[in-house]
Short mmCIF file of C-alpha atoms in Angstrom, two decimals:
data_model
loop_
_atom_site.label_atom_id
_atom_site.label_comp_id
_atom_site.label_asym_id
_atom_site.label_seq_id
_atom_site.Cartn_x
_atom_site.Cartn_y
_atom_site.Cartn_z
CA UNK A 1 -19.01 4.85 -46.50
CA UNK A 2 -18.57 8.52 -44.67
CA UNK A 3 -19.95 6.70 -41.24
CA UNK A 4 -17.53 3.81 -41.30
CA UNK A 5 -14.51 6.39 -42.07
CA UNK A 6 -15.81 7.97 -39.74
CA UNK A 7 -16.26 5.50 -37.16
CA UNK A 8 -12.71 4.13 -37.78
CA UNK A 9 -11.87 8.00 -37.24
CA UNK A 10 -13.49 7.90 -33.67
CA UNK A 11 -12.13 4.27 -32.59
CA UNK A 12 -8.38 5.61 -33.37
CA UNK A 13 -9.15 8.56 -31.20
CA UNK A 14 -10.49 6.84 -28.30
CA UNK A 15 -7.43 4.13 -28.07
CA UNK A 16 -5.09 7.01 -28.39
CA UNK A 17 -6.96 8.48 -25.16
CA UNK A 18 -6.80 4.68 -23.83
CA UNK A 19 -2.81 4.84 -24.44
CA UNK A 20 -2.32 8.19 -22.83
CA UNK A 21 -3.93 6.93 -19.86
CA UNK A 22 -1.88 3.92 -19.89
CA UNK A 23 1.86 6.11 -20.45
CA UNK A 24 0.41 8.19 -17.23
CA UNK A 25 -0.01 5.02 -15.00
CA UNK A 26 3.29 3.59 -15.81
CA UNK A 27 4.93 7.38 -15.41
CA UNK A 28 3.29 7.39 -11.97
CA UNK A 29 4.73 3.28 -11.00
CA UNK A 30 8.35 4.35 -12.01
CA UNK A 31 8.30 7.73 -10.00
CA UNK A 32 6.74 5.44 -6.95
CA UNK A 33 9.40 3.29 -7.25
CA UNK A 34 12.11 5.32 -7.56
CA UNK A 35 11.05 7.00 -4.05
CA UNK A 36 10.39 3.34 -2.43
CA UNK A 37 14.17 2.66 -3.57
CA UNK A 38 15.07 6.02 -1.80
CA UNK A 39 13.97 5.46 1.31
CA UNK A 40 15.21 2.36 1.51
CA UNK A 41 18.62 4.02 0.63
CA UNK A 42 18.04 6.21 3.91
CA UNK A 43 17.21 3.10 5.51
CA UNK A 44 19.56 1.48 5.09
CA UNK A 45 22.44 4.22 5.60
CA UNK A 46 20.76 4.50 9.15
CA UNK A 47 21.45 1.48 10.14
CA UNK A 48 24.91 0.82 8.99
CA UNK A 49 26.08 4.89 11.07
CA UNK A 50 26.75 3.05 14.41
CA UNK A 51 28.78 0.20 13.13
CA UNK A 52 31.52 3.11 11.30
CA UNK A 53 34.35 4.63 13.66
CA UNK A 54 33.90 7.76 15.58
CA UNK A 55 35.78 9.89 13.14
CA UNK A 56 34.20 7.90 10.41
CA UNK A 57 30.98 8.26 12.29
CA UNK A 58 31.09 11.77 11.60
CA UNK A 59 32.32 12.07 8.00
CA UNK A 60 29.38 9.92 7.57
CA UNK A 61 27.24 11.80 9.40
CA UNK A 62 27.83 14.73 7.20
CA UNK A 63 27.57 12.69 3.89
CA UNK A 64 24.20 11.26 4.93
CA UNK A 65 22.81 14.12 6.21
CA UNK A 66 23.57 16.28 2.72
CA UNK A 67 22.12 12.76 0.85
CA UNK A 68 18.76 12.67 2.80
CA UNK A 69 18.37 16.39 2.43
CA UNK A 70 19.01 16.11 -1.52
CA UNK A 71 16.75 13.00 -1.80
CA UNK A 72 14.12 14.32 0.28
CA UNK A 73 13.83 17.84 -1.83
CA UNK A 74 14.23 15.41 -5.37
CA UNK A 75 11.13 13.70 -3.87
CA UNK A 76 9.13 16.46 -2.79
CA UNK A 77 9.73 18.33 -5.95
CA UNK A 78 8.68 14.90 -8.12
CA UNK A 79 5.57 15.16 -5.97
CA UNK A 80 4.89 18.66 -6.74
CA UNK A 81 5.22 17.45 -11.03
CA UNK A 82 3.05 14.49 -10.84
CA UNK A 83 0.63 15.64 -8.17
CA UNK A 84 -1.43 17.70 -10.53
CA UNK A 85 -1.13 15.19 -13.56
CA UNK A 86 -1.93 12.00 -11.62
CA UNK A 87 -4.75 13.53 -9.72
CA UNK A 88 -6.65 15.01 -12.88
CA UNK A 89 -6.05 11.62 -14.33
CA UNK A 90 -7.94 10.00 -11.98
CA UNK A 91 -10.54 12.27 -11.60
CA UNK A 92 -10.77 12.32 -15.59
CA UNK A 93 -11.04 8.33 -15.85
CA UNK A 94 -13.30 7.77 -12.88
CA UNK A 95 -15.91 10.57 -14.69
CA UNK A 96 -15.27 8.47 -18.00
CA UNK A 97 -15.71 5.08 -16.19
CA UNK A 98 -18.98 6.44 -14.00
CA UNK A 99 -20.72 7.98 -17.66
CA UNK A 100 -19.78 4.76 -19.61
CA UNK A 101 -20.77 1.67 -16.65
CA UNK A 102 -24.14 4.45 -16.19
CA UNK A 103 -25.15 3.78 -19.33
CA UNK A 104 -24.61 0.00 -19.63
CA UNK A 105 -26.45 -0.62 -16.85
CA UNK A 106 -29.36 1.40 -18.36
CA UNK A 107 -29.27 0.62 -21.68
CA UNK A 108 -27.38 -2.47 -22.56
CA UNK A 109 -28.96 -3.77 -19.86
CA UNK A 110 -32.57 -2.64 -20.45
CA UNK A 111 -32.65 -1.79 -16.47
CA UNK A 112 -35.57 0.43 -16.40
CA UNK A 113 -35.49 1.74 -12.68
CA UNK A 114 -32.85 4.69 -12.58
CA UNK A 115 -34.34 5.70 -8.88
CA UNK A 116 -33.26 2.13 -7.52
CA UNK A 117 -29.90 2.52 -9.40
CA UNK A 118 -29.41 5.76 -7.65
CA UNK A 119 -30.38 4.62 -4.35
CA UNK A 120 -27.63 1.57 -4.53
CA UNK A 121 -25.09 3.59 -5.79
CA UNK A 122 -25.43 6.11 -2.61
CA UNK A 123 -25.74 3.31 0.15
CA UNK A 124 -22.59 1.96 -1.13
CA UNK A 125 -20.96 5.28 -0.67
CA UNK A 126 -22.65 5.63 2.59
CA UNK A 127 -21.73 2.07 3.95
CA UNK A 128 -17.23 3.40 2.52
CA UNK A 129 -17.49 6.82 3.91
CA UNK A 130 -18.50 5.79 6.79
CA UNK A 131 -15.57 2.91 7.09
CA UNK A 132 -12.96 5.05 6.41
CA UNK A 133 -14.64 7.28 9.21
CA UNK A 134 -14.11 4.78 11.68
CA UNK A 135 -11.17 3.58 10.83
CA UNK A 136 -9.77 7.34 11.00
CA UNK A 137 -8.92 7.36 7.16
CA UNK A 138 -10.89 10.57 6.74
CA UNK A 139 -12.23 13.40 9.00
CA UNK A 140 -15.88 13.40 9.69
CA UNK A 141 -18.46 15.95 11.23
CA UNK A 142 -20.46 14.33 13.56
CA UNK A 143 -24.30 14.91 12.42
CA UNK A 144 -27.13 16.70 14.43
CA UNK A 145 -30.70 17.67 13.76
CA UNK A 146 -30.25 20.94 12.71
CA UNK A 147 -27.49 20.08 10.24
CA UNK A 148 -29.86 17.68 8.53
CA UNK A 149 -32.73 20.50 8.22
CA UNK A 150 -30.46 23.06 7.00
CA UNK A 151 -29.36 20.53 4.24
CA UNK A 152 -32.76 18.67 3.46
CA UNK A 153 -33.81 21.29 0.75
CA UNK A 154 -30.23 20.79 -0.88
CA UNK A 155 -30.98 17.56 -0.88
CA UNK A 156 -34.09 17.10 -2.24
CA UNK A 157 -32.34 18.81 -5.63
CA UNK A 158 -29.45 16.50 -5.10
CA UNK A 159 -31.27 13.58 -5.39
CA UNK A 160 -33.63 14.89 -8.22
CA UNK A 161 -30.52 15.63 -10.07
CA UNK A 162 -29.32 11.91 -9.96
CA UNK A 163 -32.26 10.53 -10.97
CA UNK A 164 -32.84 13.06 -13.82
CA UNK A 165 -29.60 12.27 -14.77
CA UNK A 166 -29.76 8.32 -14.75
CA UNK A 167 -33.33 8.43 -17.13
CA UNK A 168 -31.93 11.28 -19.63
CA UNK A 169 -28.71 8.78 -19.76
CA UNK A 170 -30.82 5.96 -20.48
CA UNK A 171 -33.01 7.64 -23.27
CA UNK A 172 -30.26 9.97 -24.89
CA UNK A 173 -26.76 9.03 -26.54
CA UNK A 174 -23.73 10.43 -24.68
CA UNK A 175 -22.27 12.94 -26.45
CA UNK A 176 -25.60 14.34 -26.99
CA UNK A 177 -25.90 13.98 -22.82
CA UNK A 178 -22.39 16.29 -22.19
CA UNK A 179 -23.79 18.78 -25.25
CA UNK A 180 -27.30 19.29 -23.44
CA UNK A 181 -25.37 19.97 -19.95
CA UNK A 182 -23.78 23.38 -21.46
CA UNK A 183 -27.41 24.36 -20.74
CA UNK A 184 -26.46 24.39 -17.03
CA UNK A 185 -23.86 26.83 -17.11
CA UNK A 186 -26.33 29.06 -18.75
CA UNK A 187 -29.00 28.66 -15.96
CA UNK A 188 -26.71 29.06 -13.24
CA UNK A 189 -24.80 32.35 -14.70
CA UNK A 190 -28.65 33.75 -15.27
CA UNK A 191 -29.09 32.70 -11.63
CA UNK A 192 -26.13 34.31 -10.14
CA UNK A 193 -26.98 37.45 -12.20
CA UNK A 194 -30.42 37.50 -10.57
CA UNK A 195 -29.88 35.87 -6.95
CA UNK A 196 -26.34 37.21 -6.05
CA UNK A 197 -25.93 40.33 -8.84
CA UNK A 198 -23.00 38.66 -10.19
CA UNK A 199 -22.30 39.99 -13.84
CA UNK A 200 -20.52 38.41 -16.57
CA UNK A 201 -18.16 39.25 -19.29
CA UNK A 202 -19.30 40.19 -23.26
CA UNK A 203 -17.10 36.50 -23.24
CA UNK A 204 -18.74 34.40 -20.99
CA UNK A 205 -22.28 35.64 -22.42
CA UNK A 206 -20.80 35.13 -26.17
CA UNK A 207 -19.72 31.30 -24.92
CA UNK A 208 -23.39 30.65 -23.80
CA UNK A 209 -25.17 31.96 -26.84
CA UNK A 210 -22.59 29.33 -28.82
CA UNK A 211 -23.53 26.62 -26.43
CA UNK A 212 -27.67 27.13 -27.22
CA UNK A 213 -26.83 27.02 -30.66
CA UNK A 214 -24.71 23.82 -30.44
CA UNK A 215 -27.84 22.23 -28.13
CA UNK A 216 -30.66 23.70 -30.12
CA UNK A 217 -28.91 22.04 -33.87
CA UNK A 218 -27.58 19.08 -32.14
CA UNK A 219 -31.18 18.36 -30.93
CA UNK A 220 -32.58 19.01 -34.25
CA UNK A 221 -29.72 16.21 -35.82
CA UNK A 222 -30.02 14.07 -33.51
CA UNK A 223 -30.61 10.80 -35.63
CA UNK A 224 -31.95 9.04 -32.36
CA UNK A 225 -33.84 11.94 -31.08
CA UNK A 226 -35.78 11.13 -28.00
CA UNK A 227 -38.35 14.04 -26.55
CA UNK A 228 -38.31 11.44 -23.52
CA UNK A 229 -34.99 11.48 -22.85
CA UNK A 230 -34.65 15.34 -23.56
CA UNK A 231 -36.83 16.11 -20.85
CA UNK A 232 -35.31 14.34 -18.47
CA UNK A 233 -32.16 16.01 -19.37
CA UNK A 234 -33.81 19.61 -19.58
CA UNK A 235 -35.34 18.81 -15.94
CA UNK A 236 -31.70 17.72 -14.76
CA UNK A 237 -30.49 21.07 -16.05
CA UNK A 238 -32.50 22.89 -13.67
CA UNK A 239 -32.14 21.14 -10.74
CA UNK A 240 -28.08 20.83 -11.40
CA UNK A 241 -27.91 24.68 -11.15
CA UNK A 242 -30.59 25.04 -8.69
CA UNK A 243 -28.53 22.53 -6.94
CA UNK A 244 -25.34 24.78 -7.23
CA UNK A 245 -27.13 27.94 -6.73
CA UNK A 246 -28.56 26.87 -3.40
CA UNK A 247 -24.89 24.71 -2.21
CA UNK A 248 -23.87 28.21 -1.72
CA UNK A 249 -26.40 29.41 0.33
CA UNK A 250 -26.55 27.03 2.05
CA UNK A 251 -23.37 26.09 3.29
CA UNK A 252 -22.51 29.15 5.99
CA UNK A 253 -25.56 28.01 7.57
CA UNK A 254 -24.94 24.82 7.62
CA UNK A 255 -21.68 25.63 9.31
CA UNK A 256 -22.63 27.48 11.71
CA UNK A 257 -24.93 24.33 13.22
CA UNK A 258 -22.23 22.05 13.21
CA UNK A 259 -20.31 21.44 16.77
CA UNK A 260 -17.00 22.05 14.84
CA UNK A 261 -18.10 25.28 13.04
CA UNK A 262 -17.22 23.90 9.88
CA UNK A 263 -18.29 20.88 7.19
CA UNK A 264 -15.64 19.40 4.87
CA UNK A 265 -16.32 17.78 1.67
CA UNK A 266 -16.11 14.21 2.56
CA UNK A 267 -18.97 15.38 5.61
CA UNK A 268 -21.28 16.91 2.82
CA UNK A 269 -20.49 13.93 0.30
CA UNK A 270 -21.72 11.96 3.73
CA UNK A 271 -24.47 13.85 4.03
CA UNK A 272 -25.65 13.81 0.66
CA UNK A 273 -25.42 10.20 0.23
CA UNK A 274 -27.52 9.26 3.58
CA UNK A 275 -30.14 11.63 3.04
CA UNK A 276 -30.68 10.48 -0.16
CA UNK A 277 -31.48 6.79 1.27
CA UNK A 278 -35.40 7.92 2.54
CA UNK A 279 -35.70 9.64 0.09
CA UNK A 280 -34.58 6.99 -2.71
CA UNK A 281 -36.61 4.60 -0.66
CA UNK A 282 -39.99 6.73 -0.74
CA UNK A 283 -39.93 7.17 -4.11
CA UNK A 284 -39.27 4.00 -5.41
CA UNK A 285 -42.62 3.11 -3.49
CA UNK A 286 -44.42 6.33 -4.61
CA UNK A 287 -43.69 5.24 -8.37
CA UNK A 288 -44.15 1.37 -8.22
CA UNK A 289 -40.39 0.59 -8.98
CA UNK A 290 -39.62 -2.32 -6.42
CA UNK A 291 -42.10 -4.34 -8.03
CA UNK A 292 -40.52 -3.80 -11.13
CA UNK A 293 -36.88 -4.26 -9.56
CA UNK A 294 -38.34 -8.01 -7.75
CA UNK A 295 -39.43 -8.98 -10.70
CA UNK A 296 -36.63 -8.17 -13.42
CA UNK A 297 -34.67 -10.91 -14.66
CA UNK A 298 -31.38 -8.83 -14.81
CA UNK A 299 -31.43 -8.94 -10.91
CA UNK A 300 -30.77 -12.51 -11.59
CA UNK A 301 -27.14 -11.66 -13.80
CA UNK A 302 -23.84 -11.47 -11.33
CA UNK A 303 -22.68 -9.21 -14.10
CA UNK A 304 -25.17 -6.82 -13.37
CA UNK A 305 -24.57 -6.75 -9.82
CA UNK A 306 -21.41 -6.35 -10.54
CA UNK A 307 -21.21 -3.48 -13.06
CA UNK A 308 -23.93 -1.71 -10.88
CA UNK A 309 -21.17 -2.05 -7.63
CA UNK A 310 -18.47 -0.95 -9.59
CA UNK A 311 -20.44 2.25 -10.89
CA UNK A 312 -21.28 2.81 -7.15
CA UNK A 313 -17.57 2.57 -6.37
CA UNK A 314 -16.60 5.30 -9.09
CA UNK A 315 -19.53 7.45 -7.58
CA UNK A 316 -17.39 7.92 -4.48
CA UNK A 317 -14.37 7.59 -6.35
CA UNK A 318 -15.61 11.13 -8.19
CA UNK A 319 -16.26 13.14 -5.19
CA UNK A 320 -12.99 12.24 -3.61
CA UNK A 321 -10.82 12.47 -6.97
CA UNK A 322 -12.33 15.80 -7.69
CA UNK A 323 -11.73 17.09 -4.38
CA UNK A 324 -7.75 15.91 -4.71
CA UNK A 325 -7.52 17.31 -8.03
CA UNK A 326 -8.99 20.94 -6.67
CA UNK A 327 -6.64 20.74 -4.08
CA UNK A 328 -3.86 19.99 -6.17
CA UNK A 329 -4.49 22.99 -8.72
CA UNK A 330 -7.32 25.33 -8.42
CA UNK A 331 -11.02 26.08 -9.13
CA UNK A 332 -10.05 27.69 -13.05
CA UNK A 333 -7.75 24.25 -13.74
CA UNK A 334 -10.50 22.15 -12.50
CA UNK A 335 -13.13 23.45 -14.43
CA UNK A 336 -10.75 23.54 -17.67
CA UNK A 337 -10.08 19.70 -17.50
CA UNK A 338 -13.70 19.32 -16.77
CA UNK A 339 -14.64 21.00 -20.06
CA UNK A 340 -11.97 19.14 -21.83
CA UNK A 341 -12.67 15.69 -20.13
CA UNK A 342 -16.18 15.74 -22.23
CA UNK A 343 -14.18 15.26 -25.34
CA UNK A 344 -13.23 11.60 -24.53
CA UNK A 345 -16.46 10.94 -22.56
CA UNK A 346 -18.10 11.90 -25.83
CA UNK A 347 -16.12 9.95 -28.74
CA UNK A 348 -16.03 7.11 -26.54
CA UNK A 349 -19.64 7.16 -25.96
CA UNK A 350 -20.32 7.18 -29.75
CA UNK A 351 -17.53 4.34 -30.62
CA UNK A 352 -18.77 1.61 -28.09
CA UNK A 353 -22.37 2.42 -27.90
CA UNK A 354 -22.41 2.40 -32.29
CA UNK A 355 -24.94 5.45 -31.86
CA UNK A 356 -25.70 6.56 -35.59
CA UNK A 357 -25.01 9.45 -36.49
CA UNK A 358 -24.37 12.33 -39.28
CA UNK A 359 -21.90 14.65 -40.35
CA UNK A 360 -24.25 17.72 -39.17
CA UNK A 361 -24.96 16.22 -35.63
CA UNK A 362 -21.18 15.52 -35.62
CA UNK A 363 -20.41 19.47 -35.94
CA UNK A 364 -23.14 20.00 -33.39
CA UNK A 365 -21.49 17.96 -30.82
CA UNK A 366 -17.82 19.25 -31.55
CA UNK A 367 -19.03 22.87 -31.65
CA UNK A 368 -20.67 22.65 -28.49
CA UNK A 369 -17.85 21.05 -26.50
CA UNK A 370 -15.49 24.32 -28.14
CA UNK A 371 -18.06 26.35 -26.55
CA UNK A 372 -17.78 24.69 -23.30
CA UNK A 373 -14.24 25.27 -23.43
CA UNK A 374 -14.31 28.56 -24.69
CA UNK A 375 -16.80 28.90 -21.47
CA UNK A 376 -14.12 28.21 -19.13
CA UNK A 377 -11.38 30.03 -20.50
CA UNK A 378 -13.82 33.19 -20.54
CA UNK A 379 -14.45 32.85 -16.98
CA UNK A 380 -10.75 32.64 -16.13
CA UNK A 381 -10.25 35.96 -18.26
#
């Protein structure tokens, strides 16, 4: 009776998120429209100036000159309040969306072959990217030799990171999944401490200690506990702050090889994603996965193919929403909504995936995505 309350609970709270989303989109198609209209306005206006007297000509002149001004600051400011919310809300649903089709794929779908998964996902990335290259869309750093050594041992961790990721996801529930990632922020604060003698506050230690606590009793509540799938996730851990840890380092050099002297993000998210093809490809023959992947009879479902496109799709969609949002705020706002973006990610995960669960594992999951929060806002302090 206490699980179906409170599974009703958790459906109400995930269509509420579903109809905040919803209010955003239509905010965001009024405001478009209203500035379509505008221009049109100005447009128009233009065109009718010559056909007006000289005298007239001028009044007019005036008049349109003080409306195009007024309209273009009304616009610009309307840009400056929706920029912000429509960016984080796309960056917010396209991490939902990615999490969620993830899991289908490797659950509801019983696709046992995460590496393959990974390797698709990051050729249809490549095969955009590089589209939008040529077509001029987006500003791309031509690639050299020496680039691609300086960012080999990056990614190496990148692509062990995806394909931890994809088997802990296919093992563990969600919520569980965003809980066991607090773990990161540990290992990388321990690793700044100890690689670039960065300290933290009494705060930011006090937030950690919360967020092994909330791991440690989540794990131990877990009514679909999986050592499996834990391992994974404790591997992907480790190689996600490794991965950050060495970003750093790496980047100045990697600069400094480049004919431009620098490397945007769409060159690195480039970068990342070819690499990652050999790579993909080695070990899918190293572990005997293509023979499992020819033989499978999901291969055979258009719905699969689809889904698994789609997740691809959101992939990119992530690294480019993510890099609008950052640009639209700033690194403390980003990482705020980040924390707070596992809330949804989370109840969702639990409504449409049924995972069973108890009132103590409930705590443990709330309590640790508090903690990540409280994480965040400690940092900021």
């Amino acid at each position: 009776m206490a699980t179906s309350r409170l599974s009703s609970e958790m459906k109400r709270t995930y269509h509420r998120v579903i109809g905040f989303s919803h209010r955003v989109v239509i905010k965001y198609v009024t405001e478009t429209s209203v500035e379509i209209v505008t221009k049109l306005q100005i447009i128009v206006n233009s065109f009718l100036m010559p056909l007006k007297g000289s005298r007239g000509n001028r009044v007019m002149s005036e008049e349109d000159e003080l409306n195009v001004d007024t309209d273009e600051k009304r616009i610009q400011e309307s840009r400056v309040r929706s920029g912000p919310l429509i960016s984080g809300t796309a960056y917010c649903l396209s991490s939902c969306s990615m999490i969620l089709l993830n899991k289908v794929v490797l659950s509801s779908y019983a696709f046992n072959a995460g590496i393959s998964l990974m390797l698709y996902q990051n050729l249809i990335s490549s095969i955009i990217v590089i589209i939008l290259g040529l077509f001029g869309a987006v500003s791309l750093e031509k690639l050299n030799w020496k680039l691609v050594k300086v960012w080999i041992p990056v990614n190496l961790i990148f692509v062990g990171m995806l394909v931890s990721g994809m088997y802990s996801l296919k093992y563990i529930n969600i919520a569980m999944v965003t809980i066991l990632k607090n773990m990161t922020n540990i290992l990388t604060a321990v690793g700044e401490l100890y690689i670039f003698h960065k300290r933290q506050s009494q705060k930011v230690w006090t937030a950690m200690f919360l967020m092994i606590i909330s791991a440690v009793t989540g794990g131990i509540t877990d009514l679909s506990f999986d050592a499996t799938g834990y391992t994974w996730q404790l591997v992907n851990c480790v190689l996600t702050a490794s991965y950050s840890l060495t970003l750093r380092r790496v980047m100045d050099t990697a600069k400094s090889v480049t004919r431009s002297g620098s490397l945007n993000e769409v060159s690195m998210v480039l970068l990342n994603n070819l690499l990652s093809l050999p790579f993909g490809a080695f070990l899918i023959i190293i572990f005997d996965e293509w023979t499992y992947v020819i033989n499978a009879d999901v291969i055979k479902i258009p719905t699969f193919w689809a889904v698994e496109t789609v997740s691809g799709l959101l992939g990119l969609a992530i690294s480019f929403t993510s890099m609008w949002f950052l640009n639209q705020t700033g690194p403390t706002t980003y990482s705020l909504v980040g924390s707070l973006n596992k809330i949804p990610i989370s109840v969702a995960g639990l409504v449409l995936f049924n995972v069973p669960l108890s009132l103590p594992n409930l705590f443990s999951i709330l309590s640790g995505l508090f903690a990540g929060i409280f994480f965040v806002k400690a940092k900021m302090s």
